[in-house]
Short mmCIF file of C-alpha atoms in Angstrom, two decimals:
data_model
loop_
_atom_site.label_atom_id
_atom_site.label_comp_id
_atom_site.label_asym_id
_atom_site.label_seq_id
_atom_site.Cartn_x
_atom_site.Cartn_y
_atom_site.Cartn_z
CA MET W 1 -23.11 -38.44 28.58
CA SER W 2 -26.63 -37.42 29.59
CA LYS W 3 -25.53 -37.08 33.20
CA ARG W 4 -22.81 -34.61 32.19
CA ILE W 5 -25.28 -32.57 30.24
CA LEU W 6 -27.72 -32.51 33.13
CA VAL W 7 -25.00 -31.35 35.51
CA ALA W 8 -23.87 -28.70 33.06
CA GLU W 9 -27.41 -27.38 32.80
CA GLY W 10 -27.87 -27.41 36.59
CA ILE W 11 -30.50 -30.18 36.59
CA GLU W 12 -30.12 -32.51 39.53
CA GLU W 13 -32.65 -35.22 38.78
CA ASN W 14 -31.60 -38.35 36.89
CA LEU W 15 -32.86 -39.06 33.42
CA MET W 16 -33.19 -42.80 34.02
CA ASP W 17 -33.20 -45.03 37.02
CA ALA W 18 -30.03 -47.18 37.20
CA GLY W 19 -32.05 -50.34 37.93
CA PHE W 20 -34.26 -49.77 34.91
CA LEU W 21 -31.21 -49.24 32.70
CA LEU W 22 -29.60 -52.39 34.07
CA ALA W 23 -32.76 -54.42 33.50
CA CYS W 24 -33.11 -53.20 29.92
CA SER W 25 -29.46 -54.01 29.22
CA ALA W 26 -29.79 -57.53 30.69
CA PHE W 27 -32.96 -58.14 28.64
CA LEU W 28 -31.32 -57.01 25.40
CA ILE W 29 -28.27 -59.12 26.00
CA GLY W 30 -30.46 -62.13 26.72
CA VAL W 31 -32.50 -61.61 23.60
CA SER W 32 -29.31 -61.25 21.53
CA VAL W 33 -27.93 -64.54 22.90
CA ILE W 34 -31.23 -66.32 22.16
CA CYS W 35 -31.36 -64.89 18.61
CA ASN W 36 -27.85 -66.14 17.97
CA LEU W 37 -28.73 -69.63 19.28
CA LEU W 38 -31.91 -69.76 17.19
CA PHE W 39 -30.27 -68.56 13.96
CA PRO W 40 -30.10 -72.00 12.31
CA TYR W 41 -33.81 -72.72 13.07
CA ARG W 42 -35.65 -70.56 10.57
CA ILE W 43 -39.19 -71.80 11.26
CA LEU W 44 -38.77 -71.37 15.05
CA ARG W 45 -37.39 -67.86 14.58
CA TYR W 46 -40.33 -66.78 12.45
CA ALA W 47 -42.80 -68.42 14.81
CA ILE W 48 -41.37 -66.44 17.70
CA LEU W 49 -41.42 -63.27 15.60
CA PHE W 50 -45.05 -63.69 14.62
CA ALA W 51 -46.08 -64.65 18.16
CA SER W 52 -44.33 -61.52 19.48
CA ALA W 53 -45.99 -59.37 16.86
CA GLY W 54 -49.36 -60.90 17.67
CA LEU W 55 -48.85 -60.26 21.40
CA VAL W 56 -47.97 -56.59 20.73
CA PHE W 57 -51.03 -56.22 18.49
CA TRP W 58 -53.24 -57.92 21.13
CA LYS W 59 -51.96 -55.75 23.99
CA ARG W 60 -51.56 -52.52 21.98
CA GLU W 61 -54.04 -50.54 24.15
CA LEU W 62 -52.06 -51.43 27.29
CA LEU W 63 -48.80 -50.49 25.56
CA LEU W 64 -50.14 -47.20 24.31
CA ASN W 65 -51.49 -46.28 27.75
CA THR W 66 -48.17 -47.18 29.33
CA MET W 67 -46.28 -45.06 26.84
CA ALA W 68 -48.62 -42.15 27.47
CA ASP W 69 -48.06 -42.46 31.21
CA ILE W 70 -44.31 -42.47 30.73
CA ARG W 71 -44.48 -39.33 28.52
CA LYS W 72 -46.49 -37.51 31.22
CA LYS W 73 -43.69 -38.03 33.73
#
């Protein structure tokens, strides 16, 4: 849909790289499958959730800088 809008507006550059979009899709599908497999294991699910949240908190400066770089482009 975004490609149609870009063409209609006369913009020739792509909004997203196809490889990036494919990688994000594959990652989300993989995470969904893992979440479904881990559903019966409550303690393991919460351990992974807290570890992920801790990692995001620990690397927040790197994530914020990366997001700022993406917004500049």
